[in-house]
XYZ file of C-alpha atoms in Angstrom:
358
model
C -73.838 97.368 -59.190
C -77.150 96.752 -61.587
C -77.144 97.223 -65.142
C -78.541 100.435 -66.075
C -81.120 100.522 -68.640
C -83.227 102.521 -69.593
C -87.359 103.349 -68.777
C -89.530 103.662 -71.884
C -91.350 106.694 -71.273
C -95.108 107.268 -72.541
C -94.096 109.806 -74.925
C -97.872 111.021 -76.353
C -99.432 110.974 -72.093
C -98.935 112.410 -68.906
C -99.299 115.629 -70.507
C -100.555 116.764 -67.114
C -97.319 116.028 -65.282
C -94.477 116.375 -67.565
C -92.095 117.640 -65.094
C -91.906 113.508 -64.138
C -90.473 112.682 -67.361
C -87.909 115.067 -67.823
C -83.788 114.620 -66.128
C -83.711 116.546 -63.426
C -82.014 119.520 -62.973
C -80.631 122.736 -60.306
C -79.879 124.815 -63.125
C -80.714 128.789 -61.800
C -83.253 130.276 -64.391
C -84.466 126.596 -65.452
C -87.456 125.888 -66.963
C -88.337 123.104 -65.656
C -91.187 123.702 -63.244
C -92.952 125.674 -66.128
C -92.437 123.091 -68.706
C -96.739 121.992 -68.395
C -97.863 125.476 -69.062
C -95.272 126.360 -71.056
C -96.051 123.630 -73.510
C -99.901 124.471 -72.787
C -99.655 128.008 -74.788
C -96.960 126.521 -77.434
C -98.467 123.086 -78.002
C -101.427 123.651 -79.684
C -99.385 125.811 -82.384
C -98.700 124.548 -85.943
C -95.041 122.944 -85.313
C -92.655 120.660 -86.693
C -89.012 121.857 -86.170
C -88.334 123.871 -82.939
C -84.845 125.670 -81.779
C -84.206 126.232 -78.581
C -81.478 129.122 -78.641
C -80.465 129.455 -75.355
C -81.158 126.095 -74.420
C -79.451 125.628 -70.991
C -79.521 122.234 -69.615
C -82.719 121.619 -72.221
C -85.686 121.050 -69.953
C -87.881 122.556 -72.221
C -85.720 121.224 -75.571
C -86.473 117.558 -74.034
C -89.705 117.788 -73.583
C -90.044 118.939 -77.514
C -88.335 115.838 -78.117
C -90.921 113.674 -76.170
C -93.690 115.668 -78.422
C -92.356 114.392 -81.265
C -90.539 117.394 -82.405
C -87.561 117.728 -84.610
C -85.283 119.722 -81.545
C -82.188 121.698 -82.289
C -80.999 122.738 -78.760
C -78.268 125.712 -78.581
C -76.146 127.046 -75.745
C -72.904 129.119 -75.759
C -71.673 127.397 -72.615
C -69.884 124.088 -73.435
C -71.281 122.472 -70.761
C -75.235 122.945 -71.488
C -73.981 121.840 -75.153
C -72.531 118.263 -73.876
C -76.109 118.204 -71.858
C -77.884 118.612 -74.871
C -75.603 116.191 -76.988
C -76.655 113.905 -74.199
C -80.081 113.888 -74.010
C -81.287 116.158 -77.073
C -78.998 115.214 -80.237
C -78.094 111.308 -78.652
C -80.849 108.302 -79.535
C -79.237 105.376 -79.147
C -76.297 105.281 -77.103
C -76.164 104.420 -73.044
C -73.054 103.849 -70.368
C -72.832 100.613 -69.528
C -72.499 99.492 -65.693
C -68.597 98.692 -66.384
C -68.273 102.206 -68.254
C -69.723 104.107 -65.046
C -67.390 101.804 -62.721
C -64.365 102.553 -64.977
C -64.706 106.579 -64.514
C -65.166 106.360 -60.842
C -61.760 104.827 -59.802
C -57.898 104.987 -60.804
C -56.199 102.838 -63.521
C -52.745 101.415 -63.432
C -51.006 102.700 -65.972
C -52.841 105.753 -66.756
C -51.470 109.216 -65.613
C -53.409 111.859 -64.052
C -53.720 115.321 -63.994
C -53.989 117.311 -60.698
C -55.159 120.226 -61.744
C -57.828 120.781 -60.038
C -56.350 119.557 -57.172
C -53.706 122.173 -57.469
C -55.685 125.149 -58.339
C -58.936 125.192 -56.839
C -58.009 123.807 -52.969
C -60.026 125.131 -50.570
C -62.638 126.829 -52.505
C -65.399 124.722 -53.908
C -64.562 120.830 -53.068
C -62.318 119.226 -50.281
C -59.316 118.154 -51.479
C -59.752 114.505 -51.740
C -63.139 115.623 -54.244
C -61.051 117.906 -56.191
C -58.194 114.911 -56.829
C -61.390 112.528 -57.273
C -62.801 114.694 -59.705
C -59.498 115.115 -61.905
C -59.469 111.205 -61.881
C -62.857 110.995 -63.410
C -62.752 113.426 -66.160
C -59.295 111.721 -67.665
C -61.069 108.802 -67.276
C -63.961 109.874 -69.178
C -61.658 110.656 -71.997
C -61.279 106.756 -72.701
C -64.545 106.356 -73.457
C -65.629 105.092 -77.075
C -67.384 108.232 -78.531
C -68.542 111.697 -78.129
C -72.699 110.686 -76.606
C -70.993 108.470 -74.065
C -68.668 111.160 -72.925
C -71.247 113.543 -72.685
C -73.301 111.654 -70.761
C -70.603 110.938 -68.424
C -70.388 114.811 -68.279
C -73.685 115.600 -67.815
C -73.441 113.077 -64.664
C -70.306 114.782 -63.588
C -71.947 118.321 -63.947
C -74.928 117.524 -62.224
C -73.179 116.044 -59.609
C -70.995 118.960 -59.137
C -73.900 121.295 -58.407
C -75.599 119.468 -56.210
C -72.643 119.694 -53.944
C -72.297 123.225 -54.353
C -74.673 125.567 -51.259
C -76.813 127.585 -53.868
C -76.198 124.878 -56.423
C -73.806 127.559 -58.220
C -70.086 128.504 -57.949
C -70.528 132.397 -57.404
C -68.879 132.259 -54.121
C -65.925 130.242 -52.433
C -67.675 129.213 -49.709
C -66.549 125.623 -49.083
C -66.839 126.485 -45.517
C -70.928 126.052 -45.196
C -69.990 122.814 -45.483
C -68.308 122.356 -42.266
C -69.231 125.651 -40.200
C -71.127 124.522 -36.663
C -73.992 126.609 -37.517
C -77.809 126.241 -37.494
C -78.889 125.954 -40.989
C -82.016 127.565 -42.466
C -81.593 126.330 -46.076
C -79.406 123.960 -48.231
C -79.424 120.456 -47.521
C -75.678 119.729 -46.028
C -76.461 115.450 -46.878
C -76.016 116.479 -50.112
C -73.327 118.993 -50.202
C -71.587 115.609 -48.250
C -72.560 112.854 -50.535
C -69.970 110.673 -52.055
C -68.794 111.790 -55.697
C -69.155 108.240 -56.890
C -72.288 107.743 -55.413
C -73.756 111.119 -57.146
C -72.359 110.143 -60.298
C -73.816 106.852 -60.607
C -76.932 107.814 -59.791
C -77.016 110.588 -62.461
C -75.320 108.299 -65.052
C -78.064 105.750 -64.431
C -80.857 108.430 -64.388
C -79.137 110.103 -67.497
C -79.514 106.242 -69.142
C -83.091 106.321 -68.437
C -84.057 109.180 -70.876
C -81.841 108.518 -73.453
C -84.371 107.364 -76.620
C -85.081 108.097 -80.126
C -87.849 110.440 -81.399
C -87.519 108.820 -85.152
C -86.284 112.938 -85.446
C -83.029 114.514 -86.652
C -82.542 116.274 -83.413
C -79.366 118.100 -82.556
C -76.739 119.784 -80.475
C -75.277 123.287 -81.151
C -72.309 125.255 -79.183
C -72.551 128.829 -80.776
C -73.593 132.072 -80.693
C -77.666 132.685 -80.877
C -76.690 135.268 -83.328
C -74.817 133.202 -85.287
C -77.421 129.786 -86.010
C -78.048 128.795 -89.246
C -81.136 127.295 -90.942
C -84.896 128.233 -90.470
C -86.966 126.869 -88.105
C -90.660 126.392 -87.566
C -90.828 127.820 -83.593
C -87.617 129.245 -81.844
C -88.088 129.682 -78.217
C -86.160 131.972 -76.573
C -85.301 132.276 -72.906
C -82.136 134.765 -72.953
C -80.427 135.561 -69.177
C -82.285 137.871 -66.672
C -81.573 141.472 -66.916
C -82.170 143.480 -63.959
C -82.883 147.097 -63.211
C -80.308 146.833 -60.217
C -78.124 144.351 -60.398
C -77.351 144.324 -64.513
C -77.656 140.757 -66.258
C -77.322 137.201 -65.460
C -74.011 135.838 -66.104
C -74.018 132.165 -66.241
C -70.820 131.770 -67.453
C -69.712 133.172 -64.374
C -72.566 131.111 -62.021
C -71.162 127.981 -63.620
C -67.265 128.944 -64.480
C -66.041 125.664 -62.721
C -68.595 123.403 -65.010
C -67.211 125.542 -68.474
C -63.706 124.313 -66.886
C -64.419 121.171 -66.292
C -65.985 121.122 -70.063
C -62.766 122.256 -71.645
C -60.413 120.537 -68.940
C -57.569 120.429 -71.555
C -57.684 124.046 -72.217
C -58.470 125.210 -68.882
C -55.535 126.316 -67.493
C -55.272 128.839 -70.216
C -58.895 130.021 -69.989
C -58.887 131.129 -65.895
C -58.357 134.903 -64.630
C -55.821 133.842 -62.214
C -56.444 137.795 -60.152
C -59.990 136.108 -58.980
C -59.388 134.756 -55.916
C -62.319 132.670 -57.007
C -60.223 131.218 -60.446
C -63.116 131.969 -62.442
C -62.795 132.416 -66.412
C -61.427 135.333 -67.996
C -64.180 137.541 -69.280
C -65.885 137.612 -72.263
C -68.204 140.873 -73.679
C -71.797 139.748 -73.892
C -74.106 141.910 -75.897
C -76.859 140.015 -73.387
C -74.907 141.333 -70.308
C -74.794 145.181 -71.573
C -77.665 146.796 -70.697
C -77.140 149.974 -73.035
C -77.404 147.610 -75.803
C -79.722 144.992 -74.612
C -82.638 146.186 -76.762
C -80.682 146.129 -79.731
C -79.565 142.414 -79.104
C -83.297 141.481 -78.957
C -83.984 143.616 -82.119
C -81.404 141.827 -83.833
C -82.756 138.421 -83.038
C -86.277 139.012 -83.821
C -85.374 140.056 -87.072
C -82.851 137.130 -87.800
C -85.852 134.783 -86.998
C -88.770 136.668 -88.678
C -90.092 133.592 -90.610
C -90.610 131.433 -87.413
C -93.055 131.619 -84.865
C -91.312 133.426 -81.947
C -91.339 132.730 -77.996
C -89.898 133.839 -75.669
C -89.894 133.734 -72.005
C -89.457 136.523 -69.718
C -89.514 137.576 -65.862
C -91.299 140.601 -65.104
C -89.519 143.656 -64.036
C -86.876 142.993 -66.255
C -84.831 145.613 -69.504
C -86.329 145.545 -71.318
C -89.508 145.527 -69.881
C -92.560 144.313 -71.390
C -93.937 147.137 -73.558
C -90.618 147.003 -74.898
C -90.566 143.757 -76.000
C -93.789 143.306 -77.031
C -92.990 146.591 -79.268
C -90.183 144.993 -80.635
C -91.567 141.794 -81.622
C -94.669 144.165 -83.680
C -91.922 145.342 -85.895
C -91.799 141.581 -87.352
C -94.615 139.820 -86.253
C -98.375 140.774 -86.980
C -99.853 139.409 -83.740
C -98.489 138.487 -80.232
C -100.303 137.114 -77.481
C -98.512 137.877 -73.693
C -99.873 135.430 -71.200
C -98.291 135.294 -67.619
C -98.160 133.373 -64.279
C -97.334 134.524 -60.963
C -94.021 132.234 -59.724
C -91.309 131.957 -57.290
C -88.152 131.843 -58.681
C -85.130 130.152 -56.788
C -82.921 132.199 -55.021
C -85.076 135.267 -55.183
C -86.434 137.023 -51.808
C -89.664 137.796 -54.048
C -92.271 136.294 -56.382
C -92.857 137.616 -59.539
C -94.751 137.028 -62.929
C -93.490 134.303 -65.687
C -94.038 136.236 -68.847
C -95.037 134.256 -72.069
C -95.041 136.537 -75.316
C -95.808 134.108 -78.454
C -95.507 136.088 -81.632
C -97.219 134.939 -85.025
């Protein structure tokens, strides 16, 4: 196997095609593909230090980091935090080639868990992926410190949902996989690829965008209610809420990567009536839509002093006039601007709302 190592991006160019420099990502409700314009409205603003409060798997936070931007990068879920301790917080450090060859295979002497392997057969992985998988996160538990291991998680994460039909682990429908059908969507080469091989290629492509800013950038796991400090911009790009179907849960979308993120504790964290062995609920205020309005009045307020953004789908609760009503109460101008998109997984196109309030 090569040494990885890692590309030295042009940080100050190819402003017209950032979506080439940033880790790539299936992540529903992503960022990614909106980065450029995005970053067209919010770029030209007076800036220095810039939260990201529900950062995700930090498209967006990255690409603040390649401007030269002091990033803080926040998400609830454990495993969007270990993403951004990965690629947002970590400057310096890399997996080595005998690092990513020592998580992908079994020790002597080392015992490991099954389970995975035990719990979860027949629903998301075959069996030999779920024992392969148990092998690799004790493994990654050897490694020297805390931005190794969460690169080696981001790999495994990433990994994970590119196995997964949909990219998410809403259903338990291992059986795509194998069904003797004629396929329409999905790409079944990669819902078959080898774990190790997926792995290594995201631990080398993590590698490559691994670099220092010259910033004190970081990594938070908490509430968005709860962040300290002030901040110069906070961008905000809370879940989905929809008329019909209520709000986004991602913790539910992604219940197997929160698992894997907490493997110690998580036997103790799964709703073992779910025939899908997803996580035992937790109240959202951004999930409860009697309430939703007051979640967003709430966080407006708590960030007053900063420039505001936040990103929105059309159609959603609240809807615009709403918002933009809501953001008046503590900000003396805000500018909407919008973009007709396609967003993944949805039968219909819609408009990406921008509302930046000064």
């Amino acid at each position: 196997m090569r040494t990885t190592s890692p590309i030295r991006l042009k940080r100050t160019e190819d402003a017209d095609s950032p979506e080439r420099l940033l880790p790539s990502t299936r992540y529903v409700g992503s960022k990614r593909k909106l980065v450029g314009w995005i970053w067209d409205h919010i770029g030209i603003l007076p800036f220095e230090t810039y939260l990201d409060a529900f950062g995700g798997t930090g498209s967006l936070a990255y690409y603040a980091k390649i401007r030269m931007k002091e990033v803080t990068h926040n998400d609830l879920l454990k495993f969007n935090y270990y993403s951004g301790l990965a690629l947002i917080e970590n400057s310096h450090d890399f997996l080595t080639a005998q690092e990513i060859d020592s998580i992908v295979r079994r020790h002597t002497g080392v015992t490991y868990r099954d389970f995975i392997e035990r719990n979860f057969r027949g629903l998301y992985f075959t069996h030999a992926e779920n024992r392969w998988l148990d092998v690799a996160l004790t493994n990654i538990r050897f490694l020297p410190d805390r931005y190794k291991r969460a690169l080696a998680l981001h790999a495994l994460f990433q990994a994970c949902v590119m196995k997964r039909p949909y990219n998410l682990f809403h259903r338990a429908n291992l059986y795509m996989r194998f069904a003797d059908v004629n396929r329409s969507f999905g790409n079944l080469t990669s819902w078959n690829s080898n774990f190790t091989d997926l792995f290594r290629r995201f631990a080398e492509e993590a590698n490559r965008h691994v670099f220092s800013n010259g910033k004190n950038n970081r990594a938070l796991n908490m509430d968005v209610m709860d962040i300290p400090g002030e901040y110069d911009l906070v961008y905000i790009d809370s879940p989905y809420m929809s008329p019909k179907s209520g709000g986004i849960d991602y913790r539910d979308y992604y219940h197997f990567l929160e698992g894997m993120s907490k493997y110690d504790d998580w036997q103790s964290m799964i709703d073992y009536n779910s025939r899908r062995k997803t996580l035992k609920s937790h109240y959202s205020i951004w999930l409860d839509r009697p309430k939703i309005e007051t979640a967003f009045d709430y966080l407006f307020d708590k960030f007053r002093n900063s420039t505001i953004v936040v990103s929105y789908r059309s159609g959603g609760i609240p809807n615009s006039i709403a918002l933009k009503r809501l953001l008046h109460r503590y900000k003396s101008k805000v500018i909407l601007h919008k973009r007709h998109y396609r967003y993944a997984l949805a039968k219909t196109s819609g408009w990406e709302l921008l509302f930046i309030a000064t």
